[in-house]
PDB file of C-alpha atoms in Angstrom:
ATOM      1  CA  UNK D1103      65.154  15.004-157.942  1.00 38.00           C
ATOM      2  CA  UNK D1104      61.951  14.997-160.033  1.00 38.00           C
ATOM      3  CA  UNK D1105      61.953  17.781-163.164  1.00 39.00           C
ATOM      4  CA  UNK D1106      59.923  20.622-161.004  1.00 37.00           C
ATOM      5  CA  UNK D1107      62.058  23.128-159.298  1.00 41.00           C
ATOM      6  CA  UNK D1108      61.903  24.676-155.796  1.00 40.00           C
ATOM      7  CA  UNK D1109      61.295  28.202-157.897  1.00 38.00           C
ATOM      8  CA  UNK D1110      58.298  26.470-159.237  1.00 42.00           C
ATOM      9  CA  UNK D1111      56.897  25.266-156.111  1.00 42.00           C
ATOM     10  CA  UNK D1112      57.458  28.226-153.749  1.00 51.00           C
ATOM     11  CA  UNK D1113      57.138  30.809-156.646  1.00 60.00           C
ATOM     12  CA  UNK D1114      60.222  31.977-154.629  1.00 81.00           C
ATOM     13  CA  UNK D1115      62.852  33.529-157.652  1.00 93.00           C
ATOM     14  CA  UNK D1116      65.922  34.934-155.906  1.00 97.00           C
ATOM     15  CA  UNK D1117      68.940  36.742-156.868  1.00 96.00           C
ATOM     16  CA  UNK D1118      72.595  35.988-156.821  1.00 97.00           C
ATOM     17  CA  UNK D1119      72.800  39.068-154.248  1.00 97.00           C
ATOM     18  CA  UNK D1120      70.123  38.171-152.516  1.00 97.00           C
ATOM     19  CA  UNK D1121      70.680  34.312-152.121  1.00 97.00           C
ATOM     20  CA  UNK D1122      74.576  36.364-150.877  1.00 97.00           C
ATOM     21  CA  UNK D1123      72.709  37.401-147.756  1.00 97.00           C
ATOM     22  CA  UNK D1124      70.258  34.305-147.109  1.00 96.00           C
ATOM     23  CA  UNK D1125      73.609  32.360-147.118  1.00 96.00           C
ATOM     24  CA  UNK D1126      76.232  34.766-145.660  1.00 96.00           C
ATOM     25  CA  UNK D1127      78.396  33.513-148.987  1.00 97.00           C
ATOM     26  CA  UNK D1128      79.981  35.933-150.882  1.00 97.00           C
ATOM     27  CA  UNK D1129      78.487  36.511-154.645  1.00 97.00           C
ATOM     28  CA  UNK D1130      82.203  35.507-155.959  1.00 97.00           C
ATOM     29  CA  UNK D1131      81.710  32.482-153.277  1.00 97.00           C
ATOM     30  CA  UNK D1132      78.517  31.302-154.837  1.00 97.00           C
ATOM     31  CA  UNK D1133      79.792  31.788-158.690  1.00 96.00           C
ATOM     32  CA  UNK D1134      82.490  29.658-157.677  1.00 96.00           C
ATOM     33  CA  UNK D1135      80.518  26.920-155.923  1.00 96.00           C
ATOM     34  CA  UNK D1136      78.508  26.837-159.392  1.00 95.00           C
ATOM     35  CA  UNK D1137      81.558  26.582-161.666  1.00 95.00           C
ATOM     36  CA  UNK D1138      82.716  23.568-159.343  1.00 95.00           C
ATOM     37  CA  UNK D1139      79.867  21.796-159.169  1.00 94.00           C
ATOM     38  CA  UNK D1140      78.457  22.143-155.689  1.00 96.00           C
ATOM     39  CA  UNK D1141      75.080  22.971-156.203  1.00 95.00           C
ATOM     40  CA  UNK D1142      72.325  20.260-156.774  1.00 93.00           C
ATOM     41  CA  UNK D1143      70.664  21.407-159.857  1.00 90.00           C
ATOM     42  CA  UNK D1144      71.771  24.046-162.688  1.00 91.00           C
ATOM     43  CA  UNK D1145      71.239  27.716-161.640  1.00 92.00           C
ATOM     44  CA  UNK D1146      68.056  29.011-163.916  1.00 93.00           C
ATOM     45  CA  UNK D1147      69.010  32.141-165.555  1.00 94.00           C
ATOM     46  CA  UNK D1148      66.585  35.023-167.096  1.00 93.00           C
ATOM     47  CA  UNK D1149      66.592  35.492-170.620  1.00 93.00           C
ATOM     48  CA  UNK D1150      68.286  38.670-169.749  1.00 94.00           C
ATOM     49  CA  UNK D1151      71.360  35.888-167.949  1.00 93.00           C
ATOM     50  CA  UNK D1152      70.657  36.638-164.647  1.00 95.00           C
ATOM     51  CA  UNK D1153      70.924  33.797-162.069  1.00 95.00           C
ATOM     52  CA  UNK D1154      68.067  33.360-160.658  1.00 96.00           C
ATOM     53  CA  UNK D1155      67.308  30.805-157.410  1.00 97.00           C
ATOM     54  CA  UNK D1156      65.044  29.060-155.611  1.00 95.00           C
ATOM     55  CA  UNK D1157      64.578  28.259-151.815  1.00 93.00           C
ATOM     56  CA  UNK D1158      65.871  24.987-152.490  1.00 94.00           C
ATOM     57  CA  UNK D1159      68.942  26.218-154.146  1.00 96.00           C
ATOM     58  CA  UNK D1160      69.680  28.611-150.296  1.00 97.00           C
ATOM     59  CA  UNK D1161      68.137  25.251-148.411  1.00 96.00           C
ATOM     60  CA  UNK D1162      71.344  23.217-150.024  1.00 97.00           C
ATOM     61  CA  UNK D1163      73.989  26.092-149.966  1.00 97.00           C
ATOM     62  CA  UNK D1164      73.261  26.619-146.031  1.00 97.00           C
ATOM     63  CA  UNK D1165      74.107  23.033-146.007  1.00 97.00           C
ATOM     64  CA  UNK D1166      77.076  23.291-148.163  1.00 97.00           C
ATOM     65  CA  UNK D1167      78.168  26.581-145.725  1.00 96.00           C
ATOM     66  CA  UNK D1168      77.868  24.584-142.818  1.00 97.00           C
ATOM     67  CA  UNK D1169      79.752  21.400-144.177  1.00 98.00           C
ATOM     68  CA  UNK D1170      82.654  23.708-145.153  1.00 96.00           C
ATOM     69  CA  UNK D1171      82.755  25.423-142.316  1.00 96.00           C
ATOM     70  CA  UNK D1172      83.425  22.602-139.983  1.00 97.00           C
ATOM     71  CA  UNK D1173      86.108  21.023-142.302  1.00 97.00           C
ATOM     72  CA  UNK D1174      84.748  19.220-144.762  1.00 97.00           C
ATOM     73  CA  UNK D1175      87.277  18.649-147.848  1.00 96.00           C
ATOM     74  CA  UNK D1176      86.029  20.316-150.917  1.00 96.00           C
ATOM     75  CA  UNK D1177      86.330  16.925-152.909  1.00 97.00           C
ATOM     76  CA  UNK D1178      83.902  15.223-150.338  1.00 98.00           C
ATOM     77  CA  UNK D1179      81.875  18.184-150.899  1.00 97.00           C
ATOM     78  CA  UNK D1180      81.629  18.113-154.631  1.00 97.00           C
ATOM     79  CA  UNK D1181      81.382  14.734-154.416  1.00 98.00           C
ATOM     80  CA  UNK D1182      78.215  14.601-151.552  1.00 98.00           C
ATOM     81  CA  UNK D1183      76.694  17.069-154.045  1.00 97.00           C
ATOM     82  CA  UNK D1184      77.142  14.937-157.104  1.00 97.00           C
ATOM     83  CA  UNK D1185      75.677  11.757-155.285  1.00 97.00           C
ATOM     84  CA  UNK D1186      72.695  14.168-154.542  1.00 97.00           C
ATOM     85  CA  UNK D1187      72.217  15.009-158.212  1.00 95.00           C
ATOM     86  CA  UNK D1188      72.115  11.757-159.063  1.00 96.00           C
ATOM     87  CA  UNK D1189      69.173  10.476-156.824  1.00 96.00           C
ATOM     88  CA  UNK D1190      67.868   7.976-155.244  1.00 97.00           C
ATOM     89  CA  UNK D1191      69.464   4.265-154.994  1.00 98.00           C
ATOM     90  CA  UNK D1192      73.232   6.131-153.340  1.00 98.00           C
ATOM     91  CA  UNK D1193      71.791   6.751-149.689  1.00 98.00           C
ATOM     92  CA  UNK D1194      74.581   4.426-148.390  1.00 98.00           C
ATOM     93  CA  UNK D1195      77.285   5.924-149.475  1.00 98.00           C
ATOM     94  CA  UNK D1196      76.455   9.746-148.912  1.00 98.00           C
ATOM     95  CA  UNK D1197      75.736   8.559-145.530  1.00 98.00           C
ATOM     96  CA  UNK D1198      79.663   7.194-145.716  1.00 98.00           C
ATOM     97  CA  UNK D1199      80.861  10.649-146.408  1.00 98.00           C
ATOM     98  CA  UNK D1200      79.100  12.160-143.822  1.00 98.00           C
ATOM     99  CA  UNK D1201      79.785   9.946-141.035  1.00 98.00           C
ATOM    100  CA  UNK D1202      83.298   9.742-141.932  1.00 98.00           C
ATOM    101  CA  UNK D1203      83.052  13.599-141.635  1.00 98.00           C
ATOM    102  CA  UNK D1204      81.311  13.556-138.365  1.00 98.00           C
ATOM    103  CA  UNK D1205      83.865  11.617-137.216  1.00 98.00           C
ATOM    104  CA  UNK D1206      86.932  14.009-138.174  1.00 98.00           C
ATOM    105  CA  UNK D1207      84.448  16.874-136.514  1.00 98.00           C
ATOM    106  CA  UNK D1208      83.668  15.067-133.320  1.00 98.00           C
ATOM    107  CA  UNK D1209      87.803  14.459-133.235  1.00 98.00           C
ATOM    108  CA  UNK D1210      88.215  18.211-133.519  1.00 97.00           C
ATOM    109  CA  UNK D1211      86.042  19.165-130.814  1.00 98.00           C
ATOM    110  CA  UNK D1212      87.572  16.326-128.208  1.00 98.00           C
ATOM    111  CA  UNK D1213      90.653  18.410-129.012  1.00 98.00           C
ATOM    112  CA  UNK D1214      89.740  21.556-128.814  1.00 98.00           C
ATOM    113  CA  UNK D1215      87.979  20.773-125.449  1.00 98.00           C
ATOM    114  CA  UNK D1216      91.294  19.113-124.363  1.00 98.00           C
ATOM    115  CA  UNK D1217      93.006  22.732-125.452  1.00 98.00           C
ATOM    116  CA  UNK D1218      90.124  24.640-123.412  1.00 98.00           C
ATOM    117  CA  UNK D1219      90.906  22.560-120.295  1.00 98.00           C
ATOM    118  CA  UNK D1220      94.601  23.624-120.737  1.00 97.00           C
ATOM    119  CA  UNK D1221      93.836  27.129-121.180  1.00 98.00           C
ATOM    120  CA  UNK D1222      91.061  27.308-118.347  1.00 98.00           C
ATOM    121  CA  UNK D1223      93.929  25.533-115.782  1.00 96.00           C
ATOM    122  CA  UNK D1224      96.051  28.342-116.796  1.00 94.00           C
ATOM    123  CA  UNK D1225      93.461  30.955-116.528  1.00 95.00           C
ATOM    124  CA  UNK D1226      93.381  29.591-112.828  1.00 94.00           C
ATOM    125  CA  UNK D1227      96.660  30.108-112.184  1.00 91.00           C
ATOM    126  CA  UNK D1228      97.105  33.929-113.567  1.00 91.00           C
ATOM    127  CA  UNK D1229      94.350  34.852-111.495  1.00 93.00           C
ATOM    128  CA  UNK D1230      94.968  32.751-108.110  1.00 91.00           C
ATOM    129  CA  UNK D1231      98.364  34.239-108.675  1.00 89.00           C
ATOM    130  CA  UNK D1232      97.364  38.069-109.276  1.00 90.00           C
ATOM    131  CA  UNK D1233      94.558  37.428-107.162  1.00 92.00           C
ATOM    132  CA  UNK D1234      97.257  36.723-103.870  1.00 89.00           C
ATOM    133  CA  UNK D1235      99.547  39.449-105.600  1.00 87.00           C
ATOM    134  CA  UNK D1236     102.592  37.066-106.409  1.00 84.00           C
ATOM    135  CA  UNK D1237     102.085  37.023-110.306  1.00 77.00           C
ATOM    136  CA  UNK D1238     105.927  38.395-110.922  1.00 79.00           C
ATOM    137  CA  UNK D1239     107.691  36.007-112.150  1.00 73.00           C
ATOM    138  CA  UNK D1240     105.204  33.511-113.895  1.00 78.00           C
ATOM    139  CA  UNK D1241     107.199  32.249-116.733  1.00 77.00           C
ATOM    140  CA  UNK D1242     109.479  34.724-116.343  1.00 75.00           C
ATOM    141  CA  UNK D1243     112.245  33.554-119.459  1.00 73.00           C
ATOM    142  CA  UNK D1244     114.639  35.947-117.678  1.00 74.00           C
ATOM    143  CA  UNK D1245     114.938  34.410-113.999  1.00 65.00           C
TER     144      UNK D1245
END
């Protein structure tokens, strides 16, 4: 990451509320992803201590949102975002932690298509069986 900031750049200065409802994180949410080290650079403040950031500070969080979101382990997390903050010359292994979580998602969603499948079959069924009127006594646990 080279010294200039996104804030510099875009001239874009956002607020913690603000950067709330770019990101759909919660203000708590994004306090806490600061004190745990998720974010990429250090959050500029005012002099007043206001948090202020930058498009590339929402860029990484919608990132961070939709890593979470699909299961990623807050330790891979913190640690994706350290390797990040670091720089260049760790492309390998970031790309490690991400494939490995591609993997776990791609597992989930063979699964949860295998659960759809179930549910659709049964779908069938309930409504072949209202459809002909003889749904009494589908799983009936007191015949």
């Amino acid at each position: 990451m080279s010294g200039v900031t996104s804030t510099e750049v875009s001239g874009q200065s956002l607020s913690i509320g603000e950067v709330a409802e770019r990101t759909g994180l919660s203000v708590h949410a994004l306090r806490f992803y600061e004190r745990e080290g998720l974010l990429v650079g250090p959050v500029r403040r005012t002099s007043g201590g206001r948090r202020r950031y930058g498009s590339f500070d929402v860029d990484w969080l919608l990132i961070c949102v939709k890593l979470r979101e699909s299961g990623m382990p807050l330790a891979d997390l913190k640690r994706f975002a350290e390797l990040v903050r670091q720089g260049p010359g760790n492309e390998a292994e970031r790309l490690r932690l991400l494939d490995a979580h591609q993997q776990r998602v791609d597992a989930q969603i063979q699964a949860l298509e295998e659960c759809r499948s179930v549910i659709a079959w049964k779908v069938g069924v309930y409504a072949e069986h209202l459809a002909r009127g003889e749904a009494g006594g589908l799983w009936d646990p007191t015949a």
